[in-house]
XYZ file of C-alpha atoms in Angstrom:
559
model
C 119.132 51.917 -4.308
C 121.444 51.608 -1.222
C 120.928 54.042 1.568
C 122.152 53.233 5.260
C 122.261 57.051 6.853
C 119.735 56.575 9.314
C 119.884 54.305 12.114
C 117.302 52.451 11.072
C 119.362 50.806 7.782
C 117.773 47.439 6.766
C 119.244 44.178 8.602
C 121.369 46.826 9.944
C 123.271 47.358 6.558
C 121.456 49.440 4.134
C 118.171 50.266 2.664
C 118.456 48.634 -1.089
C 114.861 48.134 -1.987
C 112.804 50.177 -0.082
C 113.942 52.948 2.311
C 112.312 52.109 6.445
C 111.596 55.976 6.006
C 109.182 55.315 3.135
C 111.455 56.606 0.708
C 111.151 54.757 -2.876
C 114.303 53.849 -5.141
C 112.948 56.757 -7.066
C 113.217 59.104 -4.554
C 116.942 57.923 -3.396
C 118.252 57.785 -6.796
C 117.339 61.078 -7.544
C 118.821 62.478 -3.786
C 122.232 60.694 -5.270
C 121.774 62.922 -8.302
C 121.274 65.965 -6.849
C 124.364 64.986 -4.093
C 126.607 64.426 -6.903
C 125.300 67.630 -8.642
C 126.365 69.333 -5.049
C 129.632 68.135 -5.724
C 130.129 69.770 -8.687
C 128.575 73.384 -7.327
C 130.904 72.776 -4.473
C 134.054 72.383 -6.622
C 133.103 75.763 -8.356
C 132.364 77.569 -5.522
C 135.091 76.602 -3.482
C 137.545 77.725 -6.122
C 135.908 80.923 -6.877
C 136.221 81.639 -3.386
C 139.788 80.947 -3.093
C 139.739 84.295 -5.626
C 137.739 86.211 -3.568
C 134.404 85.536 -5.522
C 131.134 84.331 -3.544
C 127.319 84.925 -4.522
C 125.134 84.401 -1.655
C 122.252 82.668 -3.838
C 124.639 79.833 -4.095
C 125.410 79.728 -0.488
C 121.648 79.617 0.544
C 121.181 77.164 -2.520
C 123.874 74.614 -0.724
C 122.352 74.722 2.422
C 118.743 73.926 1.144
C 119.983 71.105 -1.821
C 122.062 69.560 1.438
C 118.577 69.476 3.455
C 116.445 68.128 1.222
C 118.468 64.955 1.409
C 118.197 64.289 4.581
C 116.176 61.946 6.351
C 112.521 62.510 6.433
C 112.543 65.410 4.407
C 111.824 65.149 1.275
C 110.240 62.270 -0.829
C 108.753 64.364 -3.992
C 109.713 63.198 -7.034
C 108.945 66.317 -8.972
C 110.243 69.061 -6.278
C 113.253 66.749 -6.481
C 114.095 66.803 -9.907
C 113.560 70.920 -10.003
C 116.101 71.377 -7.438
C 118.388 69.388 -9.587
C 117.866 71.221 -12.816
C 117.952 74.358 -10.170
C 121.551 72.956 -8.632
C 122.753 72.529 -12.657
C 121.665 76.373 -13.067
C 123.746 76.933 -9.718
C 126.792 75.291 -10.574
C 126.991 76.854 -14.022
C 126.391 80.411 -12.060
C 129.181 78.848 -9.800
C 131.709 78.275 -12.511
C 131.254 81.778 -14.175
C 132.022 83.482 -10.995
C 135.467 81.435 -11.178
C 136.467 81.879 -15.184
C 135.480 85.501 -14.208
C 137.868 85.645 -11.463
C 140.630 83.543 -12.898
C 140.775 85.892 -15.894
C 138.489 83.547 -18.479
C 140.537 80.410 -18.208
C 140.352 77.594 -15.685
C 144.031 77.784 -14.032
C 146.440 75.236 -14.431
C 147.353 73.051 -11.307
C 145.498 72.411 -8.103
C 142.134 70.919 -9.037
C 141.371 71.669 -12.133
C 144.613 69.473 -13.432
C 143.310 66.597 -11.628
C 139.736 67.355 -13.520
C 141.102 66.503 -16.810
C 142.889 63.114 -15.588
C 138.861 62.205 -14.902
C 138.757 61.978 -18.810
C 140.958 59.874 -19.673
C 139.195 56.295 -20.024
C 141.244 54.589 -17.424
C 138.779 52.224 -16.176
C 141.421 51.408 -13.706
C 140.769 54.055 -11.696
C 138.599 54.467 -8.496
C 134.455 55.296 -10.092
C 134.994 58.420 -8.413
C 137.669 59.621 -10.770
C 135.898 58.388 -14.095
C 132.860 60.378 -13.211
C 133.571 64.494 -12.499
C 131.364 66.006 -10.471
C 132.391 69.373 -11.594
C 131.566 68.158 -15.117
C 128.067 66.940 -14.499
C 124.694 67.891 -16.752
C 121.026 66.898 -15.277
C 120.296 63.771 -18.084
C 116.522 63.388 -19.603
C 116.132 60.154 -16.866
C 117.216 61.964 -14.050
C 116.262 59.033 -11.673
C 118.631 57.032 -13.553
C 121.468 58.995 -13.926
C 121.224 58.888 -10.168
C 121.587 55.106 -9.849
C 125.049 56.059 -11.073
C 125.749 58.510 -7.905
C 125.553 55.780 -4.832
C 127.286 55.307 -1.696
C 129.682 52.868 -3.148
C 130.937 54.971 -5.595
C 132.317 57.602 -3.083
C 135.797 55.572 -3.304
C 136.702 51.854 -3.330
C 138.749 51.794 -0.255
C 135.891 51.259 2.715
C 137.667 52.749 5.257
C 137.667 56.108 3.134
C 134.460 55.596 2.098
C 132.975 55.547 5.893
C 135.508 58.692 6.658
C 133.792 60.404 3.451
C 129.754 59.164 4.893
C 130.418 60.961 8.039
C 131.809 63.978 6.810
C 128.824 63.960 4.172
C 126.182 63.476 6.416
C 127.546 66.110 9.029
C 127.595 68.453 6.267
C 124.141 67.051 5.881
C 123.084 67.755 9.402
C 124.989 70.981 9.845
C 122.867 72.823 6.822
C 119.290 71.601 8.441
C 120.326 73.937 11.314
C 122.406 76.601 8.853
C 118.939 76.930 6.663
C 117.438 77.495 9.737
C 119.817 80.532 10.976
C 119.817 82.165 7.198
C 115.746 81.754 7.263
C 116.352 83.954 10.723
C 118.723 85.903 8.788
C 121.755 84.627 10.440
C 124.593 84.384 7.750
C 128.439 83.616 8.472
C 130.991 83.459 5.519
C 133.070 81.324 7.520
C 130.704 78.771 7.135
C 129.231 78.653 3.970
C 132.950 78.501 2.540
C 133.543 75.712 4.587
C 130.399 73.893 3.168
C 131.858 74.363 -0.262
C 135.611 73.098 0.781
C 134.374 70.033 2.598
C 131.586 68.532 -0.052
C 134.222 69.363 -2.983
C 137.256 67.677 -0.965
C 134.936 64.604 -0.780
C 135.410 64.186 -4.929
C 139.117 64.569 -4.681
C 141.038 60.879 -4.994
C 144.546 62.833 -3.933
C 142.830 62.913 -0.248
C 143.402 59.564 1.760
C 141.680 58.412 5.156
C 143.140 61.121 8.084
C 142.463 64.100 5.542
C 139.082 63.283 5.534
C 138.932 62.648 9.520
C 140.413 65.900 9.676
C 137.707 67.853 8.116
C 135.275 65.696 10.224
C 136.510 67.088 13.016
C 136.581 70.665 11.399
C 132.995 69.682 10.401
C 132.007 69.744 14.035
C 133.775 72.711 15.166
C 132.132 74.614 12.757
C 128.847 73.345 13.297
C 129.522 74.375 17.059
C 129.233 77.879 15.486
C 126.559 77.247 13.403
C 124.562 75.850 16.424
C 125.949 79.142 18.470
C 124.337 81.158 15.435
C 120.980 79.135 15.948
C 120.701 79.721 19.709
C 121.609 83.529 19.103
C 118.902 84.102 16.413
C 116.083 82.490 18.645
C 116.868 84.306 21.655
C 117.143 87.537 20.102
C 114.000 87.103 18.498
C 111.848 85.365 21.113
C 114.123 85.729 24.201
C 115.764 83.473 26.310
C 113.703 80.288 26.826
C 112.616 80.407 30.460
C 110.688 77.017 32.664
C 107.443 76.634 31.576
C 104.136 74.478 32.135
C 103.149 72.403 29.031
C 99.430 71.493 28.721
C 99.413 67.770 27.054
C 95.773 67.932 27.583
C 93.106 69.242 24.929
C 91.506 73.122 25.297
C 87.728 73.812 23.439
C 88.307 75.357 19.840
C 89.409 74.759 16.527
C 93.221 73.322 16.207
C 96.200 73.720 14.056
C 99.267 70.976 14.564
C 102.747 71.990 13.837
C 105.224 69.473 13.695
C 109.317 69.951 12.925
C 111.819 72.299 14.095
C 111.111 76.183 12.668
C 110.525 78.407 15.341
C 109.686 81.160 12.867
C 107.021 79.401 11.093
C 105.665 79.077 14.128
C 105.481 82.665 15.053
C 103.850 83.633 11.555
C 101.643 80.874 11.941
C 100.494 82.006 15.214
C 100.359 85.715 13.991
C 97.646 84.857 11.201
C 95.517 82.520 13.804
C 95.273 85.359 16.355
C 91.761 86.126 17.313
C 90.177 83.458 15.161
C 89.316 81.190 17.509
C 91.730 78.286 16.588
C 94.709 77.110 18.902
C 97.793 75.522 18.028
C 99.300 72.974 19.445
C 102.974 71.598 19.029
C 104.246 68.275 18.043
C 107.319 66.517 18.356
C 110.723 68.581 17.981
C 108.274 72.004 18.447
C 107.860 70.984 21.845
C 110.430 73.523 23.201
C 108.609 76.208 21.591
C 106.705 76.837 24.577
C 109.603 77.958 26.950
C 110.526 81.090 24.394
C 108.779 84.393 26.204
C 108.046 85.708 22.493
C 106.166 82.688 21.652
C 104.302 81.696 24.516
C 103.132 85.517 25.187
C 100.086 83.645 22.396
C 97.203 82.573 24.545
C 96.134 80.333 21.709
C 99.585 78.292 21.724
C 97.523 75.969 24.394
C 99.568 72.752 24.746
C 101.458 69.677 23.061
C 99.966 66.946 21.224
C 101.793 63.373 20.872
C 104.910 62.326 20.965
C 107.986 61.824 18.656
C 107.716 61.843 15.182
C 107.624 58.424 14.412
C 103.751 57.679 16.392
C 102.478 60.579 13.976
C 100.471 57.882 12.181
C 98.687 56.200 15.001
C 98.445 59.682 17.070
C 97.367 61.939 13.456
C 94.534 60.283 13.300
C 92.974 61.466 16.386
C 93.896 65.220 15.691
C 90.613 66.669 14.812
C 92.079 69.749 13.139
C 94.775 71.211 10.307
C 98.483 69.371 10.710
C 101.694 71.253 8.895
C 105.136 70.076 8.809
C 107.586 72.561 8.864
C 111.137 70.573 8.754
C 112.249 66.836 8.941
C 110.378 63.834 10.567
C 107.237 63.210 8.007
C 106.881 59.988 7.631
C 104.404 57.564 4.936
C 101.033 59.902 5.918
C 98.386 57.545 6.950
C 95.159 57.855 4.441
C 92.817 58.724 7.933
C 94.694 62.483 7.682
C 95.674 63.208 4.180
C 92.865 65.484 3.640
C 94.170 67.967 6.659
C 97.780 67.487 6.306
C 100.150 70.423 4.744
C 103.905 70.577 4.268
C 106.296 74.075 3.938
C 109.802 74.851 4.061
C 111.620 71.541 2.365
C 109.814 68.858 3.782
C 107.286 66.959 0.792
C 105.167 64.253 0.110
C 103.726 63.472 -2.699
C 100.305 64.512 -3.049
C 100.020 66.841 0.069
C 99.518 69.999 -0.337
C 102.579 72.394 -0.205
C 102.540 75.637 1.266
C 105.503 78.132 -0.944
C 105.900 81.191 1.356
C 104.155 82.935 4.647
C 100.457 82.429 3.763
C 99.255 79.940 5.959
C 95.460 81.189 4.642
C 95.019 77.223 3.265
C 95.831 75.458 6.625
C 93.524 78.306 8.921
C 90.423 77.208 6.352
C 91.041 74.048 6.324
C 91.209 74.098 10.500
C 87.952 76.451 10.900
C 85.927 73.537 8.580
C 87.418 70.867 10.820
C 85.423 70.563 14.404
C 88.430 70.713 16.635
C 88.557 69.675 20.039
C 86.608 69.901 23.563
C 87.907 70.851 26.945
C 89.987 67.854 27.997
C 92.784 69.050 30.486
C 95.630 66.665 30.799
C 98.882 66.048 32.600
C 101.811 69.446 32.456
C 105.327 68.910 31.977
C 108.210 71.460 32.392
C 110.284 72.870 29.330
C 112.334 76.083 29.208
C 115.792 74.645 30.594
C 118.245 76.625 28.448
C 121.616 77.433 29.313
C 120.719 80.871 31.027
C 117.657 79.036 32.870
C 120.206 76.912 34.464
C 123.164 79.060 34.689
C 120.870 81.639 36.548
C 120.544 79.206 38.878
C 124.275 77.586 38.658
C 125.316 78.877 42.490
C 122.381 76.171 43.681
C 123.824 73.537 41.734
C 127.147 74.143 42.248
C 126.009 74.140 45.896
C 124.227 70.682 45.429
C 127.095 69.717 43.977
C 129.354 70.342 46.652
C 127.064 69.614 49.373
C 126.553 66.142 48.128
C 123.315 66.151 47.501
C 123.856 66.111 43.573
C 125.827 63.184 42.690
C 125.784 63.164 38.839
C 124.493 64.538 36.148
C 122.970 62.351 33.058
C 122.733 63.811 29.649
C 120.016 61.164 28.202
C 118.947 62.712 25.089
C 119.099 62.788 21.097
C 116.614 61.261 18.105
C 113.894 58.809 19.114
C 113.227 56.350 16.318
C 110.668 53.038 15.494
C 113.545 50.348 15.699
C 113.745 47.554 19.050
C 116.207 48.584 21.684
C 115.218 51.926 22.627
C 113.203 51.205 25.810
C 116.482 50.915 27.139
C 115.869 54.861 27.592
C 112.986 54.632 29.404
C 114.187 52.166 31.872
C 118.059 54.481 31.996
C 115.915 57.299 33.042
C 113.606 55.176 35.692
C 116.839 53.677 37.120
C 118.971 56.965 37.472
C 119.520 57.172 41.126
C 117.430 59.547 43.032
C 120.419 62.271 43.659
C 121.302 62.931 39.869
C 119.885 64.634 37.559
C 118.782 64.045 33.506
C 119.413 66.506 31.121
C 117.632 65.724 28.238
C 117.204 67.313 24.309
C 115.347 66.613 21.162
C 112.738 64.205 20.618
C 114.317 61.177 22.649
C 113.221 63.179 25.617
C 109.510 61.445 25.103
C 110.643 58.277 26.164
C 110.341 59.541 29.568
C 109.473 63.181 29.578
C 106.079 62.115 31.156
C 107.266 60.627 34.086
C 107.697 62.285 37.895
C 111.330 62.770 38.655
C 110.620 64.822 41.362
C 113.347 67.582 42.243
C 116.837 67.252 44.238
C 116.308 70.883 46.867
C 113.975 72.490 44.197
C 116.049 71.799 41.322
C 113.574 69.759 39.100
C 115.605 65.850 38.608
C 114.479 66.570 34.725
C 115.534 69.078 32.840
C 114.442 69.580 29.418
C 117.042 71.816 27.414
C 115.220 71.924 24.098
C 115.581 71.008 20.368
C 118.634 68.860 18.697
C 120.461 71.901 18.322
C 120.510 72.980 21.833
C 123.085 70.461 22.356
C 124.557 73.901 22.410
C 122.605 74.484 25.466
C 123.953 71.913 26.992
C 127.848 72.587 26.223
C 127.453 75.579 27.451
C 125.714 74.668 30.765
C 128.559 71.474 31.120
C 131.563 74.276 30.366
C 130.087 76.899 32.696
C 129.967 73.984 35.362
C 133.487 72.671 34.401
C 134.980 76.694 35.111
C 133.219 76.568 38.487
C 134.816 73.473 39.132
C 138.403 74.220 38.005
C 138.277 70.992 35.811
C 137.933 69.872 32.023
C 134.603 68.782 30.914
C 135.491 65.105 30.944
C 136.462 65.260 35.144
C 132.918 66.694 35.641
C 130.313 64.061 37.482
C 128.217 64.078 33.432
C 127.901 61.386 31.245
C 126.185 61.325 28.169
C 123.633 58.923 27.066
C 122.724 59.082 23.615
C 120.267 57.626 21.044
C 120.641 58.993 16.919
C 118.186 58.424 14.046
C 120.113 60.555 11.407
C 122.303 63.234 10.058
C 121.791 66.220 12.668
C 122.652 63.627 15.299
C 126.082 62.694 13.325
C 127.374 66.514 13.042
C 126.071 66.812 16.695
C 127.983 63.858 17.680
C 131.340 65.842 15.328
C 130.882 68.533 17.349
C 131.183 66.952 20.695
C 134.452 65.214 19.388
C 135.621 68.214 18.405
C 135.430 69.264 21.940
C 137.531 66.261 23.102
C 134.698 64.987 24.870
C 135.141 61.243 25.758
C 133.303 58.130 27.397
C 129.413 58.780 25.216
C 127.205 56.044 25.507
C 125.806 55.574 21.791
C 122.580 53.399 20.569
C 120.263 52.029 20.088
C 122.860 50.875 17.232
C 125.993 51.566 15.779
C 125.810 53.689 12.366
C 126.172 51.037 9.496
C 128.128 53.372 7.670
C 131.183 53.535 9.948
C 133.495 50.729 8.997
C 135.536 48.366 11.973
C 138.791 50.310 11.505
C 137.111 53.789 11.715
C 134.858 52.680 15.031
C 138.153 51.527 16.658
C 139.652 55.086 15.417
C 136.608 56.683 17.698
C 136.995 53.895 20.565
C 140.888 54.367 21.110
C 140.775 57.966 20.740
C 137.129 58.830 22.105
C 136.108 56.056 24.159
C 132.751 55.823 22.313
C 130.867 52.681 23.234
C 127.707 51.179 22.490
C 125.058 50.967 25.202
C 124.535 47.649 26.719
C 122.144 47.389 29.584
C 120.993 50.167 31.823
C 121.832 48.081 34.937
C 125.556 47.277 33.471
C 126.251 51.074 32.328
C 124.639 52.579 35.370
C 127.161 50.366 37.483
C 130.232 50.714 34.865
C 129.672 55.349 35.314
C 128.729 55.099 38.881
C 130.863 52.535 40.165
């Protein structure tokens, strides 16, 4: 195996005998296979559609095959290899559509001439000409027919090979938060024909380095839209998040944990505990959960328990209840909470139990034989700072603003993660001077979400903006402050500080380029998988720079 798409890559290089995540050689051979077999549905689909022919099965299939490979999703051998033989079913569904559209005969020119140079035995060429994705079958040894699929055999030049990683794990990131729109039944053609253009362009040796930076940056406008989508599904079903009190203490009763990011599990969830005497509590990325009016109208959604994902297996152990998963950030489950742990959606481990549908009936029993916790009030922190909680109150910031009593605003926010280095978020956030304020997102946030910032004229110094994908939040509140201003984004007194485990922060990180916005702070570490000439690409043309110190980067943005 070789895997380096998280930030937490081996020696800083790659993962190449076992995965940091806990994912075995198994496990990332056969997430290879069933990229590669993407590949191939891609290149069918994507030509189909160029005639006008499109099956939304396929659509919803590329989304879900896409998230199952990312980080800390899935590491199930078996559910694995089924949505291989299920992608081989897909792209043979794929490549009737197109014989059926081109009139029975794959057309000559354009791709499809290219596919038959694959075939010739020229051992010459790049590995990613001798192998067709468009021509692949699921083997017997599906694990090793993987081993074939790597990293290194995206193309042979490294720059192209980085330019291909990042476009592949945006497209990555972008379909975690496109699987969640379609499960809210957000769809947009747009976008799931650009998923099938970009992942087949990645097979195609005619492209060279700036066609592939080109559809990176395409990759993060549309995921701007995609996140737009996301933010427009959850408000109209649970309203606009609003500021709200988080209990991180304990309330008497039976419990149910639900870690990840779906908001609508959540809601079910909460539907089929209602009036039986168990609460639920959030974890990690569901923290944000608690500002949404349709969500928090449950009296038995009492509070937040833990952190960020990766102390699940020190804090899981004290959880004396039920604990579901409903997206990304499992990790190896510690044997002290097997026997109460579930998974749904397409996160999996091996061995726990997986929950196919709405019925949550297996996690309530298992909570109501569990003996839950006592009353144990703890310490409340504020959530519920989306972008029309803080545009509703723009005229006092502006006024702060102008007034001087606002100096700057700090955007410290993104993945948290197990690897050395990212205290220096914690001590950023201690050290921001007393008239700015933090804007913070996703599960970084916990590296100093329980600390007193106090408040600049009422306006609370921290503001939590939610989930990963409100980064949308957050463009939206910096644009809306840049019109009031009569200035571009990058004149406005906001600098971004951000920390990235894996793929959702790389297509976040597209989509901010995309933008044209310059000067982010970036750590704990560089991505492995961006080669020297590519990171000077993004330094000379984005000013992207690794953190250093928070005394030296405080002084270098504040002067």
């Amino acid at each position: 195996m070789f895997c380096h798409q998280c930030e937490q890559a081996a020696k800083g290089i790659g993962c190449d005998v076992m995965g940091v995540c806990g994912k075995k050689p198994e496990v990332a051979a056969l997430q290879d296979n069933l990229l590669y077999g993407l590949k191939g549905l891609a290149i069918y689909a994507n030509e189909a559609r160029k005639l006008e022919a499109k099956d939304p099965a396929i659509d919803v299939f590329m989304l879900e095959g896409l998230f199952a490979t990312v980080t800390n999703v899935d590491f199930d051998p078996a559910r694995l290899e089924a949505a291989i033989r299920k992608c081989f079913e897909m792209k043979e569904k794929a490549k009737a559509l197109y014989l059926k559209a081109s009139g029975g005969a794959e057309a000559e020119g354009g791709f499809f001439q290219k596919l038959k140079a694959f075939f010739t035995g020229d051992e010459s060429k790049p590995a990613q000409e001798v192998a067709a994705p468009a021509a692949w079958v699921p083997a017997a040894d599906l694990a090793k027919q993987g081993d074939q699929y790597g990293i290194m055999t995206f193309h042979n030049d490294a720059d192209i090979r980085s330019a291909i990683e990042i476009l592949v794990y945006g497209l990555k990131g972008m379909a975690a938060y496109a699987d969640h729109c379609q499960i809210l039944g957000k769809h947009d053609d747009e976008v799931y024909a650009f998923f099938h253009k970009a992942l087949a362009a990645t097979a195609d040796p005619a492209l060279g380095l700036m066609d592939y930076v080109e559809l990176a940056m395409e990759c993060g406008k549309v995921n701007l839209k995609v996140m737009g989508m996301l933010d427009s599904a959850h408000i109209e079903r649970f309203g606009s998040p609003v500021p709200t009190p988080v209990q991180l203490g304990t309330k008497a009763g039976k419990a149910i944990l639900v870690s990840g990011h779906d908001l609508l599990m959540l809601e079910e969830l909460l539907k089929q505990t209602e009036g039986k005497g168990i609460n639920v509590y959030t974890h990690g990325e569901m923290l944000p959960a608690h500002g949404y009016p349709g969500l928090k109208k449950y009296a038995h959604l009492v509070g937040n328990f833990g952190g960020a994902w990766q102390d699940q297996a020190k804090e899981f152990d004290g959880f004396p209840g039920a604990i579901i998963f409903n997206t990304n950030c499992i990790q190896r489950p510690a044997a002290s909470y097997t026997d109460r742990l579930f998974t749904w959606g397409l996160v999996a481990w091996p061995g726990i139990p997986h929950i196919d549908g709405w019925d949550f009936n297996a996690v309530i029993e298992k909570a109501q034989s569990l003996p839950g916790f006592p009353d144990a009030p703890g310490k409340e922190i504020l959530v519920g700072f989306g972008h029309d909680a803080v545009l509703g109150v723009a005229d006092k910031v502006i006024e702060a603003v102008k007034g001087g009593a606002v100096k700057h605003f700090f955007l410290i926010g993104g993945c948290d993660g197990a690897k050395p280095g990212r205290n220096y978020y914690t001590e950023f956030a201690e050290k921001v001077p007393k008239d700015c304020v933090i804007l913070t997102l996703a599960c970084g946030k916990y590296r100093f979400n329980k600390l007193d910032f106090g408040d600049i004229g009422g306006i609370p110094r921290l503001l939590d903006v939610g989930q990963c994908n409100d980064a949308y939040s957050a463009i939206q509140i910096a644009v809306a402050l840049a019109g009031a201003f009569q200035c571009g984004v990058n004149d406005l007194p906001l600098s971004l500080i951000l920390s990235w485990y894996e793929q959702k922060a790389v297509v976040i990180l597209l989509t901010l380029l995309h933008l044209g916005i310059k000067n982010i702070k970036l750590g704990p570490s560089l991505p492995a998988f961006i080669s020297p000439n590519v990171l000077n690409f993004l330094v000379e043309n984005f000013k992207i720079a690794p953190i250093s110190t928070p005394d030296e980067d405080l002084k270098a943005i504040l002067g």
